[in-house]
Tab-separated table of C-alpha atoms in Angstrom:
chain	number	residue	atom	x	y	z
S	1	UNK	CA	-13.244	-107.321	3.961
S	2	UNK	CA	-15.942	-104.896	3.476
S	3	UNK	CA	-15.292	-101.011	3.647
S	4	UNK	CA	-17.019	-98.078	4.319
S	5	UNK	CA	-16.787	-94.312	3.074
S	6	UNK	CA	-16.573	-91.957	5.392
S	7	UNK	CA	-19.119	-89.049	5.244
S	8	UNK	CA	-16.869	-86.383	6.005
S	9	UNK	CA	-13.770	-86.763	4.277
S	10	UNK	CA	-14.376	-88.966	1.771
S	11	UNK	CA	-11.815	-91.620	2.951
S	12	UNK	CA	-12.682	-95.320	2.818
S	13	UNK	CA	-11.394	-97.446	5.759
S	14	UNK	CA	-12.262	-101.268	7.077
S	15	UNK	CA	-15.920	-101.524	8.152
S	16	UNK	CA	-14.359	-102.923	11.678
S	17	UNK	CA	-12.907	-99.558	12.256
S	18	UNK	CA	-15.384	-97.583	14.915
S	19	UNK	CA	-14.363	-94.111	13.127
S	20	UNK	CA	-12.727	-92.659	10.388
S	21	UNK	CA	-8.930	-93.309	11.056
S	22	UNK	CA	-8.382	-89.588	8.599
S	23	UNK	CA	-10.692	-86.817	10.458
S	24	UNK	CA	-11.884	-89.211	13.425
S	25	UNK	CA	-15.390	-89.039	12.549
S	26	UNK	CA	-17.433	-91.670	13.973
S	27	UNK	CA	-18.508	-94.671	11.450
S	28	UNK	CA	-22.317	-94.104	11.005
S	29	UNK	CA	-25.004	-97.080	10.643
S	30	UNK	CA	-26.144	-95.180	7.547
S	31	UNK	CA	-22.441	-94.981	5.994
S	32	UNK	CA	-21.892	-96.250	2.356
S	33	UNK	CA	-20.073	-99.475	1.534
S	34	UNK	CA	-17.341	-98.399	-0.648
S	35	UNK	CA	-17.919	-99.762	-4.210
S	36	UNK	CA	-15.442	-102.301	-5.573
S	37	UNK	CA	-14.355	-102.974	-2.567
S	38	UNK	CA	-13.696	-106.826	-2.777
S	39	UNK	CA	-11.094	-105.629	-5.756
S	40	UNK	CA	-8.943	-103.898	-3.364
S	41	UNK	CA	-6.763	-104.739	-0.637
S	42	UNK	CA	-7.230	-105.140	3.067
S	43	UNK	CA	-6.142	-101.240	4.210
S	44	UNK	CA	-8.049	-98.375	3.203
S	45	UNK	CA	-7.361	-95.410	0.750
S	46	UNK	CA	-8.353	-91.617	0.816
S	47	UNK	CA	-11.767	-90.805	-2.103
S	48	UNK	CA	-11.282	-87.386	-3.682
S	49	UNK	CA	-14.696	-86.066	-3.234
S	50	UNK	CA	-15.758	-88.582	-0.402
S	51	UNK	CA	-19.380	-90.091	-1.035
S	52	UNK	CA	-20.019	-87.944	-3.867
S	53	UNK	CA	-17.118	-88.167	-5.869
S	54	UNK	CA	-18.209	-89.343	-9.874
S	55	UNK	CA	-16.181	-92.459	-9.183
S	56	UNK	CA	-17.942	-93.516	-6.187
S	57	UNK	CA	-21.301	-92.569	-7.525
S	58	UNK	CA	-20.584	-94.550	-10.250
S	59	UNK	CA	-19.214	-97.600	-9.007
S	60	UNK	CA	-22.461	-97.110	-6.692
S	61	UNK	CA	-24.762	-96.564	-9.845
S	62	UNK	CA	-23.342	-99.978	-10.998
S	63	UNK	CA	-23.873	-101.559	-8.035
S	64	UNK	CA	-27.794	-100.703	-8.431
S	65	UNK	CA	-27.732	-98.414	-5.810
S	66	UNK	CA	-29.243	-95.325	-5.581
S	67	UNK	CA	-27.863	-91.737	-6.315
S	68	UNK	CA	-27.826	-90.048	-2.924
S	69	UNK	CA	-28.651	-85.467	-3.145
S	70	UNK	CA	-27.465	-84.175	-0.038
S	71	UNK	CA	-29.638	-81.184	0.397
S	72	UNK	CA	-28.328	-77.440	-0.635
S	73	UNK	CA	-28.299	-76.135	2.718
S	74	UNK	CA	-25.949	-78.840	4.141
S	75	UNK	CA	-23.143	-77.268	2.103
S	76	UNK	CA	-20.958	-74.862	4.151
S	77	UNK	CA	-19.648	-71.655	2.329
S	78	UNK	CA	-16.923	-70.679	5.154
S	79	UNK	CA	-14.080	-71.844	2.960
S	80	UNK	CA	-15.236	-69.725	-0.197
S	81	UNK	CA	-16.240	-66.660	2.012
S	82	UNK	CA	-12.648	-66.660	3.833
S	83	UNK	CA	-11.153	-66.900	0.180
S	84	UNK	CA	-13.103	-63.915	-0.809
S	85	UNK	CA	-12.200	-61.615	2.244
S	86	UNK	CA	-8.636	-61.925	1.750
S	87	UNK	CA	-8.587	-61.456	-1.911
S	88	UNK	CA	-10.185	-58.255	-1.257
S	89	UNK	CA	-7.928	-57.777	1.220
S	90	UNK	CA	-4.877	-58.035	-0.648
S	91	UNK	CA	-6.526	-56.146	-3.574
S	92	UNK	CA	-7.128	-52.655	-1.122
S	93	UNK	CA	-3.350	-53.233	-0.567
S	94	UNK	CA	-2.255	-53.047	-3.504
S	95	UNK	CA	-4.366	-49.983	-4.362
S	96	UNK	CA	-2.977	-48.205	-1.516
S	97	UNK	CA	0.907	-48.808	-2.594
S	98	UNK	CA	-0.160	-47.807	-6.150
S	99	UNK	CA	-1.899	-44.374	-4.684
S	100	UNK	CA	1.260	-43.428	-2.012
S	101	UNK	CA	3.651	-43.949	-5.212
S	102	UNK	CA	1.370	-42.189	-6.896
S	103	UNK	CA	1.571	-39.190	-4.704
S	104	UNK	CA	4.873	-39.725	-3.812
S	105	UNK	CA	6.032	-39.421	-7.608
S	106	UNK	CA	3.702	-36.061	-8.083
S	107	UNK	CA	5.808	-34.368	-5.413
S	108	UNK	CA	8.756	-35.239	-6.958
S	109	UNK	CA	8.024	-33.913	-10.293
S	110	UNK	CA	6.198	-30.584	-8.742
S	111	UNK	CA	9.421	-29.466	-6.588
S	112	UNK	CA	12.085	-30.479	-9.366
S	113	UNK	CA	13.891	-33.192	-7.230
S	114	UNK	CA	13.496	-35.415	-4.698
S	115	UNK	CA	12.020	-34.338	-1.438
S	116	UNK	CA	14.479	-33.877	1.739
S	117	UNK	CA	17.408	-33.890	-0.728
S	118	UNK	CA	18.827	-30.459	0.783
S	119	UNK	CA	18.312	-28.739	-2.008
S	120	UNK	CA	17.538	-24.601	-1.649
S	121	UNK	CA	13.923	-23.889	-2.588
S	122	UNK	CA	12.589	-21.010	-4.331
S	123	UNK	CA	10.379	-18.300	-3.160
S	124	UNK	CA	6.558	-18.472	-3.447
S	125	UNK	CA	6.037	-16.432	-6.843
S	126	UNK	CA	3.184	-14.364	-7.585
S	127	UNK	CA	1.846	-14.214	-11.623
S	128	UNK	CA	0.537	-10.685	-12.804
S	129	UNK	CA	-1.565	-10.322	-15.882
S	130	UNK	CA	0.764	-10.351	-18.696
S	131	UNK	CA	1.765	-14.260	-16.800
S	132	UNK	CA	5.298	-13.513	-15.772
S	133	UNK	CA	6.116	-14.253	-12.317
S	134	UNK	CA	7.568	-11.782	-9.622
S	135	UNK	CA	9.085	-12.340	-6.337
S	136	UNK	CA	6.422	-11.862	-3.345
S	137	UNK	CA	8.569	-8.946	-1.687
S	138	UNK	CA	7.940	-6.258	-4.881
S	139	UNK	CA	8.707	-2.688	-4.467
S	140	UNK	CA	6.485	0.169	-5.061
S	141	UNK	CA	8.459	2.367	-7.435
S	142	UNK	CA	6.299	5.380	-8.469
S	143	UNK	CA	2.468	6.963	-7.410
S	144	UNK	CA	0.376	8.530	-9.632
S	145	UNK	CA	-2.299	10.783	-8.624
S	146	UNK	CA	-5.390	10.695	-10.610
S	147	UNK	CA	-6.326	14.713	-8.930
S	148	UNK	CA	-3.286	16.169	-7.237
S	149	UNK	CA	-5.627	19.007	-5.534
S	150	UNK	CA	-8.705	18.290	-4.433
S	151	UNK	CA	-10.819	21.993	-2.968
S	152	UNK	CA	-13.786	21.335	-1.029
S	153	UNK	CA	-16.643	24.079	-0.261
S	154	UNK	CA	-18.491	22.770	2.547
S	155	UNK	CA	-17.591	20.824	5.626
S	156	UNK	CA	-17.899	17.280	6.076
S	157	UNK	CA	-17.722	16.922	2.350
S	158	UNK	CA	-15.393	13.778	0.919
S	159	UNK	CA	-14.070	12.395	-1.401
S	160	UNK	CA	-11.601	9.250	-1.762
S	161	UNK	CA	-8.257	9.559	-3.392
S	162	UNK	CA	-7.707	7.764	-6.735
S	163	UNK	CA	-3.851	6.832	-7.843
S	164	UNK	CA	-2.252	3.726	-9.417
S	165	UNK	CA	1.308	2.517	-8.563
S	166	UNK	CA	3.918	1.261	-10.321
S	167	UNK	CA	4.177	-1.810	-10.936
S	168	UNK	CA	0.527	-2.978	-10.720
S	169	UNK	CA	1.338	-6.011	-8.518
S	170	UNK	CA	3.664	-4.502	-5.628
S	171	UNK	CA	3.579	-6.096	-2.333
S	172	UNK	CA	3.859	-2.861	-0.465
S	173	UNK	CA	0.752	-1.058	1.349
S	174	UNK	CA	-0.784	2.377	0.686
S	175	UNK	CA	-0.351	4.698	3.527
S	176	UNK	CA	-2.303	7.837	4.347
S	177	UNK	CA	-1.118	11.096	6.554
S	178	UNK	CA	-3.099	14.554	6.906
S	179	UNK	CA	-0.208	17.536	7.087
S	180	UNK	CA	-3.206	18.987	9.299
S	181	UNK	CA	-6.598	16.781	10.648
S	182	UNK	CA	-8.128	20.528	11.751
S	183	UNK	CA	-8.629	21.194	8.155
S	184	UNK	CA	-9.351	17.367	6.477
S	185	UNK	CA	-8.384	13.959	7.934
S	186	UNK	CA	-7.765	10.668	5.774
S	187	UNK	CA	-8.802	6.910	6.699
S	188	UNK	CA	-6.103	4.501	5.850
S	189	UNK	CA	-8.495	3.434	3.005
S	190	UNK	CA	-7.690	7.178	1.091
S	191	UNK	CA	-11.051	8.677	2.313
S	192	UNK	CA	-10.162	12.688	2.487
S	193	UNK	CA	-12.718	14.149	4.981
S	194	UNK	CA	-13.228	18.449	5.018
S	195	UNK	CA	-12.923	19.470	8.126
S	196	UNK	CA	-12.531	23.362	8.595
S	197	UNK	CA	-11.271	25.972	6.358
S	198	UNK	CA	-7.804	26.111	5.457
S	199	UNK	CA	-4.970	23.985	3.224
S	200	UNK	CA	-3.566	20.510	4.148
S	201	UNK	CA	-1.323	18.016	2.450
S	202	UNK	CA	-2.243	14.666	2.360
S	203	UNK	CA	0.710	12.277	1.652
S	204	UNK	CA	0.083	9.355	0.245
S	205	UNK	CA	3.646	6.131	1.050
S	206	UNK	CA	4.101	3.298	-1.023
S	207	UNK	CA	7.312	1.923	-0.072
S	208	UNK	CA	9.540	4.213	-1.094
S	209	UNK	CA	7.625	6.089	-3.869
S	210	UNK	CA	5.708	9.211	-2.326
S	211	UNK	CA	2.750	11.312	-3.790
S	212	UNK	CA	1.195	14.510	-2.106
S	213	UNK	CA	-2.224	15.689	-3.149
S	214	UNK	CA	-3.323	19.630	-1.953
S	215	UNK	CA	-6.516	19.802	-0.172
S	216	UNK	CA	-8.380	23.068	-0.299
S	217	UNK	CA	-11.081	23.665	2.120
S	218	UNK	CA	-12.469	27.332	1.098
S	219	UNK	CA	-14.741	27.556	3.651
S	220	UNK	CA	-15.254	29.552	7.367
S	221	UNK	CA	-12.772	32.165	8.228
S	222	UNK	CA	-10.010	31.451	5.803
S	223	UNK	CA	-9.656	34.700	3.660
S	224	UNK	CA	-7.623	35.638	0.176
S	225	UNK	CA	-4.944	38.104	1.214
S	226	UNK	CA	-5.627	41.465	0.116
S	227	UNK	CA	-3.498	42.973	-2.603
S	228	UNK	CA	-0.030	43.956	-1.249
S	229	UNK	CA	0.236	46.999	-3.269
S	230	UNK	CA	-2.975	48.599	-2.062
S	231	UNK	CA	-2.540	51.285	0.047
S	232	UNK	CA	-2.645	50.130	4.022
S	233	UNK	CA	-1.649	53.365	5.993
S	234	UNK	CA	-2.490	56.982	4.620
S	235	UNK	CA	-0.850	59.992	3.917
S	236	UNK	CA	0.542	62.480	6.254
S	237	UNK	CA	-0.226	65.503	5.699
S	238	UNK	CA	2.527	67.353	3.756
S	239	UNK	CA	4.336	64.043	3.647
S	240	UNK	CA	6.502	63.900	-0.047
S	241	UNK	CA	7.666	61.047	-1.282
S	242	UNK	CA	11.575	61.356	-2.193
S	243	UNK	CA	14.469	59.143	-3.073
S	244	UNK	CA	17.983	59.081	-1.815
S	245	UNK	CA	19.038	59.358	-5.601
S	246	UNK	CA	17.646	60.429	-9.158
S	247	UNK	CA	20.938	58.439	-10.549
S	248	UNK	CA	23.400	56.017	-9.286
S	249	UNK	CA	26.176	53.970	-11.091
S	250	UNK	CA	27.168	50.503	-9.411
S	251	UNK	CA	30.048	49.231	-10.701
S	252	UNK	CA	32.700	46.218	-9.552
S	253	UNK	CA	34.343	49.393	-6.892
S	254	UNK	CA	31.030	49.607	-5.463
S	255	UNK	CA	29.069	46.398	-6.480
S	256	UNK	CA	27.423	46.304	-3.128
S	257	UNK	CA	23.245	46.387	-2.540
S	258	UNK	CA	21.856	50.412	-2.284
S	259	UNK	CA	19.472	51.810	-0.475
S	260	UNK	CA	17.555	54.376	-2.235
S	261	UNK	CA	14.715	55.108	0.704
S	262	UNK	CA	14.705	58.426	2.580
S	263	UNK	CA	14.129	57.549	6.552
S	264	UNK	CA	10.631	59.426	7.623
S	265	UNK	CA	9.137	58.852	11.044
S	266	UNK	CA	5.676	58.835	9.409
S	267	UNK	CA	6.276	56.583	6.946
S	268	UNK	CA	8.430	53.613	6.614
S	269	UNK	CA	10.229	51.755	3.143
S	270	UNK	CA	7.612	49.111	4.242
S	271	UNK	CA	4.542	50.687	3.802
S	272	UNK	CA	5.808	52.222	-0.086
S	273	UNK	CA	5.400	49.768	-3.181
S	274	UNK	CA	8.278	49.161	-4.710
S	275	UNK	CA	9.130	48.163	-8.426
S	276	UNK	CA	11.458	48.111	-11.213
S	277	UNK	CA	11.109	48.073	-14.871
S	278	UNK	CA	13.934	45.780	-15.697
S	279	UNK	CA	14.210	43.247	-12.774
S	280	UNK	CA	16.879	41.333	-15.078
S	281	UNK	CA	19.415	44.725	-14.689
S	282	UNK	CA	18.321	44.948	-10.872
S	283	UNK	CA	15.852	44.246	-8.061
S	284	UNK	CA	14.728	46.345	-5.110
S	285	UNK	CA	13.466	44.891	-2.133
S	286	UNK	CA	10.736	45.765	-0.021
S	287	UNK	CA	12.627	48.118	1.943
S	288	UNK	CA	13.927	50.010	-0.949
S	289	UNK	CA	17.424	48.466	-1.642
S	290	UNK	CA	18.574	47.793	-4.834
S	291	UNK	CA	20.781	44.734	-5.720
S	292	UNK	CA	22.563	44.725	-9.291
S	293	UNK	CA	21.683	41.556	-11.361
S	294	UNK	CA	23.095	42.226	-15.290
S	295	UNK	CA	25.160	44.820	-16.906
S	296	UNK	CA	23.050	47.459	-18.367
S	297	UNK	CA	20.432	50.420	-16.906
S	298	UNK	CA	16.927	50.261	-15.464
S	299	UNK	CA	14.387	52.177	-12.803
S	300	UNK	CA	13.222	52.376	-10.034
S	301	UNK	CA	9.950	53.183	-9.008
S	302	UNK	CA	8.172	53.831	-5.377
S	303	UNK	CA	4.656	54.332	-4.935
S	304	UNK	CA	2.851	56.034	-2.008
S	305	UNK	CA	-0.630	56.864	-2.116
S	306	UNK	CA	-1.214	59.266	-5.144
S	307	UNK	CA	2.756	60.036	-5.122
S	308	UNK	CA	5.631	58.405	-7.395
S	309	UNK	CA	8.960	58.813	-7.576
S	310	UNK	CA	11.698	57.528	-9.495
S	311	UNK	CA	15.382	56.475	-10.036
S	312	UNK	CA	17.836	55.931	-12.873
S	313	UNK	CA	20.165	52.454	-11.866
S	314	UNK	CA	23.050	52.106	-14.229
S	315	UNK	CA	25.335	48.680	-13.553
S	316	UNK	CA	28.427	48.744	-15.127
S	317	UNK	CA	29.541	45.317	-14.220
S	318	UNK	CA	28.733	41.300	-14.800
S	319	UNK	CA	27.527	40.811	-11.252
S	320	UNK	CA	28.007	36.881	-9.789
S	321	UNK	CA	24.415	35.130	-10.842
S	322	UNK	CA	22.348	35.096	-7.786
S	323	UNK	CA	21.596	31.935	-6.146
S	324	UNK	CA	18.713	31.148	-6.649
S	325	UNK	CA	16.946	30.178	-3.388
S	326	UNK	CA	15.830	26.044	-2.782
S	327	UNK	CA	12.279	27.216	-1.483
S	328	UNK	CA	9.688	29.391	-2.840
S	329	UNK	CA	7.647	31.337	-0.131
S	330	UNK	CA	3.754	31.767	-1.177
S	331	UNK	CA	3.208	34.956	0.574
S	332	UNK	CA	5.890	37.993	1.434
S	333	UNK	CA	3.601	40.752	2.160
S	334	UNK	CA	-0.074	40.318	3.258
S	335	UNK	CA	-2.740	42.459	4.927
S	336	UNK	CA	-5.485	40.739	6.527
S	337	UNK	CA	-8.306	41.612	8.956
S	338	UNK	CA	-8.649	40.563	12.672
S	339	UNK	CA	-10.424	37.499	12.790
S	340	UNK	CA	-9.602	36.484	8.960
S	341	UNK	CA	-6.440	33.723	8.017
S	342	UNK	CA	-4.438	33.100	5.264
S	343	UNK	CA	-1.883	30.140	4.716
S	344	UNK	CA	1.679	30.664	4.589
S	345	UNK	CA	3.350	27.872	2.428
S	346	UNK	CA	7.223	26.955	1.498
S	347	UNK	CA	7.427	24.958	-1.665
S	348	UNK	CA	10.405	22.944	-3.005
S	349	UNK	CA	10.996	23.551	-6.979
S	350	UNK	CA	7.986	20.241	-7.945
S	351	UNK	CA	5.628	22.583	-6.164
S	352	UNK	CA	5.839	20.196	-3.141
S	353	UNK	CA	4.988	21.579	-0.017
S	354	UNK	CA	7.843	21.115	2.900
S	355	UNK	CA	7.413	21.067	6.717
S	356	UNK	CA	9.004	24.472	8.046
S	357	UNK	CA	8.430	26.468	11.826
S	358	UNK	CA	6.945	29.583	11.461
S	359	UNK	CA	7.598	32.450	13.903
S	360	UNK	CA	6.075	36.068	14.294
S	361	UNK	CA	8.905	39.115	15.487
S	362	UNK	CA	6.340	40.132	17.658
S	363	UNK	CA	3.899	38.233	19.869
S	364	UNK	CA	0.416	38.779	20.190
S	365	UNK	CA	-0.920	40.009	16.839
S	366	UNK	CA	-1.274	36.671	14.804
S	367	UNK	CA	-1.885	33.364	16.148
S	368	UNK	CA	0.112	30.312	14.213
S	369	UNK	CA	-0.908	26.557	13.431
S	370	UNK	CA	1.564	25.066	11.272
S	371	UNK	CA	1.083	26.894	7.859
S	372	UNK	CA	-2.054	28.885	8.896
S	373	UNK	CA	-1.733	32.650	9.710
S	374	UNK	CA	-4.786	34.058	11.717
S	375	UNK	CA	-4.535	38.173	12.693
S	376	UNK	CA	-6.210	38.079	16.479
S	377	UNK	CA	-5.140	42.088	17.255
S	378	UNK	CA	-4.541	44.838	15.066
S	379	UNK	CA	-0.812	45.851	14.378
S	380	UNK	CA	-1.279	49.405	13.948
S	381	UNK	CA	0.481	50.184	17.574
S	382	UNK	CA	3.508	48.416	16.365
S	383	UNK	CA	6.938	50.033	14.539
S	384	UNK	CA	6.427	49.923	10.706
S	385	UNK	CA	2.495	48.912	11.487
S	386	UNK	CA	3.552	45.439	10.706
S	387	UNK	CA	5.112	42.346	11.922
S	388	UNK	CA	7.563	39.416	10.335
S	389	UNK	CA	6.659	35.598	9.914
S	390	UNK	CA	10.098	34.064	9.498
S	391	UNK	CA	10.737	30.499	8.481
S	392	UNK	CA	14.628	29.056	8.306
S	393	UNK	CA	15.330	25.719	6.644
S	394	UNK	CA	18.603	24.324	5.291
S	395	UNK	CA	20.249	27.415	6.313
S	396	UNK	CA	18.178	29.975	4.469
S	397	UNK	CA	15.432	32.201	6.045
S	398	UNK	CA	12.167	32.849	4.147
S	399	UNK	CA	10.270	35.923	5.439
S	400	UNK	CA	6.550	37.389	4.755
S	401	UNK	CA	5.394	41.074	6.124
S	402	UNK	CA	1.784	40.648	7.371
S	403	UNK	CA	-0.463	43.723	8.270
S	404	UNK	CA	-3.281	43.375	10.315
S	405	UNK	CA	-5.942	45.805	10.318
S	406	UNK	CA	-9.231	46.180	12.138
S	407	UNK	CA	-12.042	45.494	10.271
S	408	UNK	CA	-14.818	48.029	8.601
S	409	UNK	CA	-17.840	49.147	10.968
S	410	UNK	CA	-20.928	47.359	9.590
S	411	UNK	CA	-23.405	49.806	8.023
């Protein structure tokens, strides 16, 4: 029985079968008689390759029959193409495990453990020059001023502070205040701006380290007090200058402070200069009263106009030391003209200024703004032809005498 090869699927089946009993393609007019066939049985077998296979083609070639080409473009590439896609695909898979492993196993190594293991984490660190790192939260722990006083001549001059802290790489920010924006003000960026004449502090915070700088603005109606020992009143006529004593002995029976002034309508212990020539045996005050410091002797000495007089102080005893007071006043006796200012300042033992309330015994005469002292009437109606500022802090009481006196008639 003759057979036939199927064009399709290569198989060869019984030329009385109407179609391909394999793929159920039908039997074509054109279709190839299978070579060899009268050697095989009746049936029919599956051709690798179909028509074209090298058996076939060579059983055909035998046969006499020629080769038969089918033509390029009747070959379909949809099996190869398919192959390709999902060979890529599986290749872009495994290149994306590798890379999340990847990343996964950086993490890992970067935090020192596994992630999400409960572990306490560290602080963000910060790395200063030298290449040690610090915590983020780094105290300031000292401020140094590069000019700790700073004097301008001319308003609206300015200058900007210059200080380094300690340590370089702190964490905490540089503040600015002004003790007083009348005389200079301060940007938060250390700009120092004169504004009228006068002193102010300007405080510079850094955590808890602290710096002051002194600004000096020596220009418009602040004045240099006069000389305290000049004369400020004159003479009266016939007036002679006398002390209570040309000798006195304090001793531990009478260790107690001495007046040595003489009570005078016209003149009062405030308006005499007084001084002594050994102020490490005693002291004398403005008002004439002398304290004992040391064993030993010394004098005394007032001054009025063209007058002096004198006093022999003998201590015969190791007085207590005298405490010595926290604050230092800048001024205790100062004669000024109406119209003219001065600044009154309390300093703690660093020279630092400190914040203290002025007040004048008598209103009227002086006008006050925190340190500043301005004379706005003349105090020649008042008792003494003076008045008192008076400052108290921690319990002790800082005074200055201030004189104000009208000023000279232009020529």
């Amino acid at each position: 029985m003759s057979k036939v090869i199927c064009d399709v699927c290569g198989t060869t089946y019984p030329e009385t079968a109407a179609q391909c009993p394999i793929c159920g393609s039908a039997k074509k007019s054109t279709a190839q008689t299978a070579a060899g066939d009268h050697d095989q049985a009746s049936g029919y077998a599956y051709v690798k390759g179909g028509r074209f296979s090298k058996s076939n083609v060579r059983k055909r070639n035998k046969k006499g029959q020629e080769l038969e080409r089918r033509p390029a473009g009747d070959r379909s590439p949809k099996k190869d193409n398919a192959n390709a896609v999902l060979i890529a695909i599986v290749i872009l898979l495994v290149i994306a495990i590798i890379a999340v492993l990847g990343y996964m196993g950086i993490r890992v190594f970067l935090s020192g453990g596994p992630a999400g293991n409960g572990s306490q984490t560290t602080k963000p660190t910060i790395s200063d020059p030298t290449g040690s790192s610090t915590p983020t939260d780094l105290s300031c722990t000292n401020i140094t001023l590069t000019r700790p006083e700073i004097e301008f001549t001319a308003e609206g001059q300015a200058q900007l502070l210059s200080c380094t802290v300690t340590p370089t790489n702190t964490t905490d920010k540089l503040e600015f205040s002004s003790s007083d924006p009348s005389v200079a003000t301060v940007t938060d960026k250390g700009l120092v701006t004169a504004v009228g004449g006068g002193q102010a502090t300007i405080t510079i915070t850094c955590g808890q380290a602290q710096a002051q700088c002194q600004i000096i603005c020596s220009f418009g109606n602040v004045t240099e007090p006069t000389d305290p020992s000049e004369p400020t009143v004159s003479v009266p006529v016939g007036y002679e200058l006398k002390l209570k004593y040309k000798e006195f002995t304090m001793s531990k029976t009478y260790p107690n402070p001495v007046s040595v002034y003489v009570s005078n309508p016209s003149v009062k212990a405030t308006d005499i200069t007084w001084t002594v020539d050994d102020p490490t045996i005693a002291t004398v005050s403005e008002k004439g009263v002398v304290t004992a410091v040391g064993k030993g002797w010394t004098t005394v000495r007032a001054t009025f106009g063209e007058q002096t007089a004198s006093c022999q102080v003998v201590v015969a005893f190791d007085p207590e030391p005298v405490k010595e007071a926290k604050y230092k006043i800048s001024h205790t006796d100062v004669t000024i003209k109406v119209g003219e200012s001065f600044n009154l300042r309390l300093s703690d033992s660093d020279g630092v200024n400190v914040k203290v309330e002025w007040v004048a015994s008598v209103e009227g005469y002086v006008e006050i703004k925190e340190r500043n002292i301005k004379g706005i009437k003349a105090t020649a109606d008042v008792a003494g032809k003076c008045i008192t500022i008076t400052g108290t802090i921690d319990g002790e009481t800082y005074k200055c005498t201030v004189r104000v006196v009208e000023p000279a008639p232009a020529e």
